[in-house]
């Protein structure tokens, strides 16, 4: 290692500026920041939207979860668009959709067009969730790919935390409630509209980072690919030519990946089924219930609105801490051990949360969680977020960016990520009704999925630590 500002990475056959690669990956990960911000910003507006448009739990759940329908579409189309137009162009499309949806969501005429704008924003999230880890994996040296790919999840949790902080600040400025007026519109509308600012930053960054060298080789722009590989992986001319040859060999005869290329003996290739299952389990444990509904959730057991927003912010801080731990460990410990630890911890934490909520007391029309049980609920819910963040939150995105053979990576990534968003939608849209049925029972169900995720990883997930993308062809 040399001095600060010119740190050198030794990997993949040469020395390369770690700072340079990190800056490129961080710029791409800005899509993750918007992903997290857009996903969680609705948390502070849930009750205000419910009262503003006078909707019941079913319509409310559909409106909140509508973004996830857009996520499915965005994720399913991003892979094909990325192979046709390039990784950078898809980032730019996503940035435009983020900005447009922010403005539309802030100024809805009814719950119907609010839902439609949520879907548009969801399409942007879906695209960003596919393209950022794919791009980062393709520009990162193998030895540091896990940590650089983890920037996507770090950006997501920072986006979540930023949205919670902005929500809290806006609510306080409006007198403690998202329903109060702040200038010409209500506070919750400001919460949704401010997202246009990071969307414009994302668009600007996408104009200055290089295209993926693997995409450039795919479309025949080899000279440009050589130049970019020299900057991100280093090495002399011979090593760069060797890397070009490896990429060509991995691409095989494929020019553009199609969904039919993913088919195999069991309908889909086994590796695609595994990717889809990992994606589904990440959501089946109920993590996004915390980020979409936590304010409403705490209020449902007797916490005041301003305090519930503060608790949501605290949860986001825990999420950041867990993510930093994962970034430090993912290339040292490996992907599979972190997933196993996370699944075990989430199972226990979710079971404890369910037990705490089962002790809520109904007093007239109010539901109150006694202090001791409230402390347990806060500790166990925070522990759940911590275990998720230090494992499944980071590792799934790292795995999805590197586990698929290069010749099918973009399409397989799209299918796996679309599965994740569809599962997320099912969990999110069902929560208001499940909460009204039985909050403890709902958390017991999530604990069951966490246990199943442990067993699945133990049997089916293979370690990918330290392998180049071209080595993972099976």
Coordinates of C-alpha atoms in Angstrom, one line a residue:
X1 CA 0.0 0.0 0.0
X2 CA 1.2 3.5 -0.8
X3 CA 0.1 6.8 0.6
X4 CA -3.4 8.2 1.0
X5 CA -5.0 9.1 -2.3
X6 CA -3.1 6.5 -4.3
X7 CA -3.8 3.3 -2.4
X8 CA -3.0 0.3 -4.5
X9 CA -5.0 -2.9 -4.8
X10 CA -3.1 -6.0 -5.6
X11 CA -5.4 -8.3 -7.4
X12 CA -6.2 -9.8 -10.8
X13 CA -2.7 -9.5 -12.0
X14 CA -1.6 -5.9 -11.3
X15 CA -1.8 -2.8 -9.2
X16 CA -4.9 -0.6 -9.4
X17 CA -6.1 2.4 -7.6
X18 CA -8.5 1.3 -4.9
X19 CA -9.7 4.9 -4.5
X20 CA -10.5 5.1 -8.2
X21 CA -12.5 1.8 -8.2
X22 CA -14.2 2.7 -5.0
X23 CA -15.4 6.1 -6.3
X24 CA -16.8 4.4 -9.4
X25 CA -18.6 1.8 -7.3
X26 CA -19.9 4.5 -4.9
X27 CA -21.3 6.6 -7.7
X28 CA -23.2 3.5 -9.1
X29 CA -24.4 2.7 -5.6
X30 CA -26.2 6.1 -5.5
X31 CA -29.0 4.1 -7.1
X32 CA -29.1 2.1 -3.9
X33 CA -29.4 5.3 -1.9
X34 CA -32.5 6.2 -3.9
X35 CA -33.7 2.7 -3.6
X36 CA -33.5 2.9 0.2
X37 CA -34.9 6.4 0.3
X38 CA -37.9 5.7 -1.9
X39 CA -38.6 2.4 -0.2
X40 CA -38.7 3.9 3.3
X41 CA -39.9 7.5 2.8
X42 CA -43.5 6.3 2.7
X43 CA -43.1 5.2 6.4
X44 CA -43.7 8.7 7.8
X45 CA -46.7 9.3 5.5
X46 CA -48.7 6.1 6.0
X47 CA -51.2 7.4 8.6
X48 CA -51.4 10.8 6.9
X49 CA -52.3 9.2 3.6
X50 CA -54.8 6.9 5.3
X51 CA -56.6 9.9 6.8
X52 CA -56.2 12.3 3.9
X53 CA -57.9 9.9 1.4
X54 CA -60.0 8.1 4.0
X55 CA -59.0 4.5 3.0
X56 CA -59.2 1.3 4.8
X57 CA -56.3 -1.2 5.6
X58 CA -56.8 -3.1 2.3
X59 CA -56.5 0.0 0.1
X60 CA -53.8 1.5 2.3
X61 CA -51.7 -1.7 2.0
X62 CA -52.1 -1.8 -1.8
X63 CA -51.1 1.9 -2.1
X64 CA -48.0 1.4 0.0
X65 CA -47.1 -1.8 -1.8
X66 CA -47.9 -0.5 -5.2
X67 CA -44.2 0.6 -5.6
X68 CA -43.3 -3.0 -5.4
X69 CA -45.3 -3.9 -8.5
X70 CA -43.3 -1.3 -10.3
X71 CA -40.2 -2.9 -8.8
X72 CA -41.1 -6.2 -10.4
X73 CA -41.5 -4.7 -13.8
X74 CA -38.3 -2.6 -13.4
X75 CA -36.2 -5.5 -12.2
X76 CA -37.6 -7.9 -14.9
X77 CA -36.8 -5.5 -17.7
X78 CA -33.5 -4.0 -16.5
X79 CA -31.4 -7.0 -17.5
X80 CA -32.5 -7.0 -21.1
X81 CA -32.3 -3.2 -21.2
X82 CA -28.8 -3.4 -19.8
X83 CA -27.7 -5.8 -22.4
X84 CA -29.2 -3.7 -25.2
X85 CA -28.4 -0.2 -24.1
X86 CA -25.6 -0.6 -21.6
X87 CA -25.4 -0.4 -17.8
X88 CA -25.0 3.4 -17.6
X89 CA -28.0 4.2 -19.8
X90 CA -30.2 2.1 -17.6
X91 CA -29.0 4.1 -14.6
X92 CA -30.0 7.3 -16.3
X93 CA -33.4 6.0 -17.2
X94 CA -33.9 5.0 -13.5
X95 CA -32.8 8.5 -12.4
X96 CA -35.4 10.2 -14.6
X97 CA -38.1 7.9 -13.2
X98 CA -37.1 8.6 -9.6
X99 CA -37.3 12.3 -10.2
X100 CA -40.7 12.2 -12.0
X101 CA -42.3 9.9 -9.4
X102 CA -41.1 12.1 -6.5
X103 CA -42.9 15.1 -7.9
X104 CA -46.0 13.2 -8.9
X105 CA -46.2 11.5 -5.5
X106 CA -45.9 14.8 -3.7
X107 CA -48.8 16.3 -5.6
X108 CA -51.5 13.6 -6.0
X109 CA -55.1 14.4 -6.7
X110 CA -56.4 11.1 -5.3
X111 CA -55.2 7.8 -3.9
X112 CA -55.4 6.4 -7.4
X113 CA -52.8 8.6 -9.0
X114 CA -50.7 8.4 -5.9
X115 CA -50.7 4.7 -6.4
X116 CA -49.7 5.1 -10.1
X117 CA -46.8 7.4 -9.1
X118 CA -45.7 4.9 -6.5
X119 CA -45.6 2.3 -9.3
X120 CA -43.4 4.6 -11.5
X121 CA -41.0 5.1 -8.6
X122 CA -41.0 1.4 -8.0
X123 CA -39.9 0.7 -11.6
X124 CA -36.9 3.0 -10.9
X125 CA -36.1 1.0 -7.7
X126 CA -36.4 -2.2 -9.6
X127 CA -34.0 -1.0 -12.3
X128 CA -31.5 0.4 -9.8
X129 CA -31.6 -2.8 -7.7
X130 CA -30.6 -4.9 -10.7
X131 CA -28.1 -2.6 -12.4
X132 CA -26.1 -1.3 -9.4
X133 CA -24.8 -4.7 -8.1
X134 CA -24.4 -6.0 -11.7
X135 CA -22.3 -3.0 -12.7
X136 CA -20.3 -2.9 -9.4
X137 CA -19.4 -6.6 -9.7
X138 CA -18.3 -6.1 -13.3
X139 CA -15.9 -3.3 -12.6
X140 CA -14.5 -4.6 -9.3
X141 CA -11.3 -6.7 -8.8
X142 CA -12.1 -10.1 -7.4
X143 CA -10.2 -9.6 -4.1
X144 CA -12.3 -6.5 -3.2
X145 CA -15.5 -7.3 -5.0
X146 CA -17.4 -8.3 -1.9
X147 CA -16.7 -5.0 -0.1
X148 CA -17.3 -2.9 -3.2
X149 CA -20.6 -4.7 -3.9
X150 CA -21.5 -4.1 -0.3
X151 CA -21.5 -0.3 -1.1
X152 CA -24.9 -1.0 -2.7
X153 CA -26.4 -2.1 0.6
X154 CA -24.6 0.6 2.5
X155 CA -26.2 3.1 0.2
X156 CA -29.6 1.5 0.7
X157 CA -29.5 1.8 4.5
X158 CA -28.1 5.3 4.3
X159 CA -31.0 6.2 2.0
X160 CA -33.4 4.6 4.5
X161 CA -31.8 6.5 7.4
X162 CA -31.8 9.8 5.5
X163 CA -35.5 9.4 4.6
X164 CA -36.4 8.8 8.3
X165 CA -34.3 11.8 9.4
X166 CA -35.9 14.0 6.7
X167 CA -39.4 12.7 7.7
X168 CA -38.7 13.4 11.4
X169 CA -37.4 16.9 10.7
X170 CA -40.3 17.8 8.4
X171 CA -42.9 16.5 10.9
X172 CA -41.2 18.5 13.7
X173 CA -41.2 21.6 11.5
X174 CA -45.0 21.0 10.9
X175 CA -45.7 20.7 14.6
X176 CA -45.0 17.1 15.2
X177 CA -47.4 15.5 12.6
X178 CA -47.2 14.5 9.0
X179 CA -50.8 15.6 8.6
X180 CA -50.1 19.2 9.5
X181 CA -49.7 21.9 6.8
X182 CA -46.2 23.1 6.0
X183 CA -46.5 26.0 3.6
X184 CA -48.9 25.3 0.7
X185 CA -49.1 21.5 1.2
X186 CA -49.1 19.0 4.1
X187 CA -45.9 17.7 5.7
X188 CA -46.2 14.2 4.2
X189 CA -46.1 15.7 0.7
X190 CA -42.8 17.4 1.4
X191 CA -41.5 14.0 2.6
X192 CA -42.3 12.4 -0.7
X193 CA -41.2 15.4 -2.9
X194 CA -37.8 16.0 -1.6
X195 CA -36.6 12.8 -3.2
X196 CA -36.2 14.7 -6.4
X197 CA -32.9 16.1 -5.1
X198 CA -30.9 12.8 -4.7
X199 CA -32.5 11.7 -8.0
X200 CA -30.8 14.6 -9.8
X201 CA -27.5 13.8 -8.0
X202 CA -27.8 10.2 -9.3
X203 CA -28.4 11.4 -12.8
X204 CA -25.3 13.6 -12.7
X205 CA -23.1 10.9 -11.4
X206 CA -24.2 8.5 -14.1
X207 CA -22.8 10.9 -16.7
X208 CA -19.2 10.7 -15.4
X209 CA -18.6 7.0 -14.6
X210 CA -17.3 4.5 -17.3
X211 CA -19.4 1.7 -18.9
X212 CA -18.9 -1.9 -17.8
X213 CA -15.9 -3.5 -19.6
X214 CA -17.8 -6.7 -19.8
X215 CA -20.7 -5.0 -21.6
X216 CA -18.2 -3.3 -23.9
X217 CA -16.6 -6.6 -24.9
X218 CA -20.1 -8.0 -25.5
X219 CA -21.0 -5.3 -28.0
X220 CA -17.5 -5.3 -29.7
X221 CA -16.1 -2.0 -28.2
X222 CA -13.0 -3.8 -27.1
X223 CA -10.5 -0.9 -27.2
X224 CA -12.7 1.0 -24.8
X225 CA -13.0 -2.1 -22.6
X226 CA -9.1 -2.4 -22.5
X227 CA -8.8 1.2 -21.3
X228 CA -11.4 0.8 -18.5
X229 CA -9.9 -2.6 -17.4
X230 CA -6.5 -0.9 -17.2
X231 CA -7.9 1.7 -14.9
X232 CA -9.9 -0.6 -12.6
X233 CA -7.8 -3.8 -12.6
X234 CA -4.4 -2.7 -13.6
X235 CA -1.6 -4.9 -15.0
X236 CA 0.4 -4.6 -18.2
X237 CA -0.8 -5.1 -21.8
X238 CA -0.4 -8.9 -21.5
X239 CA -2.6 -9.1 -18.4
X240 CA -5.3 -6.9 -20.0
X241 CA -5.4 -9.0 -23.1
X242 CA -5.7 -12.1 -20.9
X243 CA -8.7 -10.6 -19.1
X244 CA -10.3 -9.7 -22.4
X245 CA -9.8 -13.3 -23.5
X246 CA -11.4 -14.6 -20.2
X247 CA -14.4 -12.3 -20.7
X248 CA -14.9 -13.4 -24.3
X249 CA -14.6 -17.1 -23.3
X250 CA -17.1 -16.6 -20.5
X251 CA -19.5 -14.8 -22.8
X252 CA -19.2 -17.7 -25.3
X253 CA -21.3 -17.3 -28.4
X254 CA -24.0 -15.2 -26.6
X255 CA -24.7 -11.7 -27.9
X256 CA -27.7 -10.9 -25.9
X257 CA -29.2 -12.9 -23.0
X258 CA -32.8 -14.0 -23.3
X259 CA -35.1 -15.6 -20.7
X260 CA -35.0 -18.9 -22.6
X261 CA -31.3 -19.1 -21.9
X262 CA -32.2 -19.6 -18.2
X263 CA -34.2 -22.8 -18.9
X264 CA -32.9 -26.2 -17.8
X265 CA -34.0 -29.7 -16.8
X266 CA -36.2 -28.3 -13.9
X267 CA -37.8 -25.5 -15.8
X268 CA -35.0 -23.1 -15.0
X269 CA -31.3 -23.8 -14.4
X270 CA -30.6 -24.8 -10.7
X271 CA -28.5 -21.7 -10.1
X272 CA -31.4 -19.5 -11.2
X273 CA -33.8 -21.3 -8.8
X274 CA -31.2 -20.8 -6.0
X275 CA -30.9 -17.1 -6.8
X276 CA -34.7 -16.8 -6.8
X277 CA -35.1 -18.6 -3.5
X278 CA -32.4 -16.4 -1.8
X279 CA -34.1 -13.3 -3.1
X280 CA -37.5 -14.5 -1.8
X281 CA -36.2 -15.4 1.7
X282 CA -34.6 -12.0 2.1
X283 CA -38.2 -10.5 2.0
X284 CA -40.2 -13.4 3.6
X285 CA -38.6 -12.6 7.0
X286 CA -40.6 -9.4 7.0
X287 CA -37.7 -6.9 7.0
X288 CA -39.5 -4.3 5.0
X289 CA -42.5 -4.3 7.3
X290 CA -40.1 -2.5 9.7
X291 CA -39.2 0.1 7.1
X292 CA -42.6 0.7 5.5
X293 CA -44.8 0.4 8.6
X294 CA -42.6 0.9 11.7
X295 CA -44.1 4.3 12.5
X296 CA -47.6 2.9 12.2
X297 CA -46.6 -0.3 14.0
X298 CA -45.3 1.5 17.1
X299 CA -48.4 3.7 17.1
X300 CA -50.6 0.6 17.0
X301 CA -49.1 -0.4 20.4
X302 CA -49.5 3.0 22.0
X303 CA -46.4 5.0 21.0
X304 CA -47.0 8.7 20.1
X305 CA -46.5 9.7 16.5
X306 CA -43.5 11.9 17.1
X307 CA -41.9 9.2 19.2
X308 CA -42.7 6.5 16.6
X309 CA -40.8 8.5 13.9
X310 CA -37.8 8.8 16.3
X311 CA -37.9 5.0 16.9
X312 CA -37.9 4.5 13.1
X313 CA -34.8 6.7 12.8
X314 CA -33.2 4.6 15.6
X315 CA -33.9 1.5 13.7
X316 CA -32.2 3.0 10.6
X317 CA -29.1 3.7 12.7
X318 CA -29.0 0.1 13.8
X319 CA -29.4 -0.9 10.1
X320 CA -26.3 1.2 9.2
X321 CA -24.2 -0.4 12.1
X322 CA -25.1 -3.9 10.9
X323 CA -24.3 -3.0 7.3
X324 CA -20.8 -1.7 8.2
X325 CA -20.1 -4.9 10.1
X326 CA -21.1 -6.9 7.1
X327 CA -18.9 -4.8 4.8
X328 CA -15.9 -5.5 7.1
X329 CA -16.6 -9.2 7.2
X330 CA -18.0 -10.3 3.8
X331 CA -14.6 -10.8 2.2
X332 CA -12.9 -12.2 5.3
X333 CA -15.5 -14.5 6.7
X334 CA -17.3 -15.3 3.4
X335 CA -20.9 -15.1 2.2
X336 CA -22.4 -18.4 3.5
X337 CA -21.3 -18.1 7.2
X338 CA -22.8 -14.6 7.4
X339 CA -26.1 -15.8 6.0
X340 CA -26.2 -18.6 8.5
X341 CA -25.5 -16.4 11.4
X342 CA -28.1 -13.9 10.2
X343 CA -30.8 -16.5 9.8
X344 CA -30.2 -17.9 13.3
X345 CA -30.2 -14.5 14.9
X346 CA -33.3 -13.3 13.0
X347 CA -35.2 -16.4 14.0
X348 CA -34.7 -15.8 17.7
X349 CA -35.2 -12.0 17.5
X350 CA -38.5 -12.4 15.6
X351 CA -39.8 -15.0 18.0
X352 CA -39.0 -12.7 20.9
X353 CA -40.7 -9.7 19.1
X354 CA -43.8 -11.9 18.6
X355 CA -43.9 -12.8 22.3
X356 CA -43.5 -9.1 23.4
X357 CA -46.4 -8.0 21.1
X358 CA -48.6 -10.8 22.5
X359 CA -48.5 -8.9 25.8
X360 CA -50.1 -5.7 24.5
X361 CA -53.2 -4.6 26.5
X362 CA -56.4 -3.2 25.1
X363 CA -57.7 -0.3 27.2
X364 CA -61.0 1.0 25.8
X365 CA -60.2 2.0 22.2
X366 CA -56.4 2.2 22.8
X367 CA -53.8 -0.5 22.6
X368 CA -50.9 -0.2 25.1
X369 CA -47.7 -2.2 25.4
X370 CA -46.6 -2.2 29.1
X371 CA -43.1 -0.7 29.7
X372 CA -41.2 -4.0 30.3
X373 CA -42.7 -5.6 27.2
X374 CA -42.1 -2.4 25.2
X375 CA -38.4 -2.6 26.0
X376 CA -38.3 -6.2 24.9
X377 CA -40.1 -5.4 21.7
X378 CA -37.7 -2.5 21.0
X379 CA -34.6 -4.7 21.8
X380 CA -35.8 -7.7 19.8
X381 CA -37.0 -5.7 16.8
X382 CA -33.7 -3.8 16.7
X383 CA -31.8 -7.1 17.1
X384 CA -33.7 -8.5 14.1
X385 CA -32.7 -5.5 12.0
X386 CA -29.1 -5.8 13.2
X387 CA -28.9 -9.5 12.3
X388 CA -30.5 -8.9 8.9
X389 CA -28.2 -6.0 8.1
X390 CA -25.0 -7.8 8.9
X391 CA -26.0 -10.8 6.8
X392 CA -28.9 -11.0 4.4
X393 CA -29.1 -7.3 3.7
X394 CA -25.6 -7.1 2.3
X395 CA -24.8 -10.7 1.3
X396 CA -27.8 -11.3 -1.0
X397 CA -26.8 -8.3 -3.2
X398 CA -23.2 -9.5 -3.3
X399 CA -24.3 -13.0 -4.2
X400 CA -26.7 -11.9 -6.9
X401 CA -24.1 -9.8 -8.5
X402 CA -21.6 -12.7 -8.7
X403 CA -23.2 -16.1 -8.4
X404 CA -24.6 -16.4 -12.0
X405 CA -22.4 -17.5 -15.0
X406 CA -21.5 -14.4 -17.0
X407 CA -23.3 -15.5 -20.2
X408 CA -26.7 -15.4 -18.3
X409 CA -25.8 -12.9 -15.5
X410 CA -28.0 -9.9 -16.6
X411 CA -31.1 -11.9 -17.3
X412 CA -30.7 -14.2 -14.3
X413 CA -30.1 -11.1 -12.1
X414 CA -33.4 -9.6 -13.5
X415 CA -35.4 -12.7 -12.7
X416 CA -34.0 -13.2 -9.2
X417 CA -34.5 -9.5 -8.4
X418 CA -38.0 -9.5 -9.8
X419 CA -38.7 -12.5 -7.5
X420 CA -37.5 -10.4 -4.6
X421 CA -39.8 -7.5 -5.4
X422 CA -42.8 -9.7 -6.0
X423 CA -42.2 -11.4 -2.6
X424 CA -41.7 -7.9 -1.0
X425 CA -45.0 -6.9 -2.5
X426 CA -46.8 -9.9 -1.1
X427 CA -45.4 -9.3 2.4
X428 CA -46.1 -5.5 2.3
X429 CA -49.6 -5.6 0.9
X430 CA -50.7 -8.3 3.4
X431 CA -49.2 -6.7 6.6
X432 CA -52.1 -4.2 7.4
X433 CA -54.6 -7.1 7.3
X434 CA -52.3 -9.5 9.1
X435 CA -51.6 -6.9 11.8
X436 CA -55.3 -6.5 12.4
X437 CA -55.7 -10.3 12.5
X438 CA -52.8 -10.9 14.9
X439 CA -49.6 -8.9 15.2
X440 CA -47.9 -11.7 17.3
X441 CA -49.0 -14.3 14.8
X442 CA -47.6 -12.3 11.9
X443 CA -44.2 -12.2 13.6
X444 CA -44.3 -15.9 14.3
X445 CA -44.8 -16.5 10.6
X446 CA -41.8 -14.3 9.8
X447 CA -39.7 -16.2 12.3
X448 CA -40.7 -19.5 10.6
X449 CA -39.4 -18.1 7.3
X450 CA -36.1 -17.1 9.0
X451 CA -35.7 -20.7 10.2
X452 CA -36.4 -22.0 6.7
X453 CA -33.8 -19.6 5.3
X454 CA -31.1 -21.1 7.6
X455 CA -31.9 -24.6 6.3
X456 CA -31.9 -23.5 2.7
X457 CA -28.5 -21.8 2.9
X458 CA -27.0 -24.7 4.8
X459 CA -28.0 -27.1 2.0
X460 CA -28.0 -25.2 -1.3
X461 CA -25.8 -22.0 -1.2
X462 CA -22.2 -22.3 -2.3
X463 CA -19.4 -20.0 -1.2
X464 CA -18.2 -17.4 -3.8
X465 CA -15.6 -15.6 -1.8
X466 CA -12.4 -14.8 -3.7
X467 CA -13.5 -16.2 -7.1
X468 CA -13.4 -14.2 -10.3
X469 CA -16.6 -13.8 -12.1
X470 CA -15.3 -15.9 -15.0
X471 CA -14.5 -18.8 -12.6
X472 CA -18.2 -19.1 -11.6
X473 CA -19.5 -20.7 -14.7
X474 CA -21.3 -23.7 -13.3

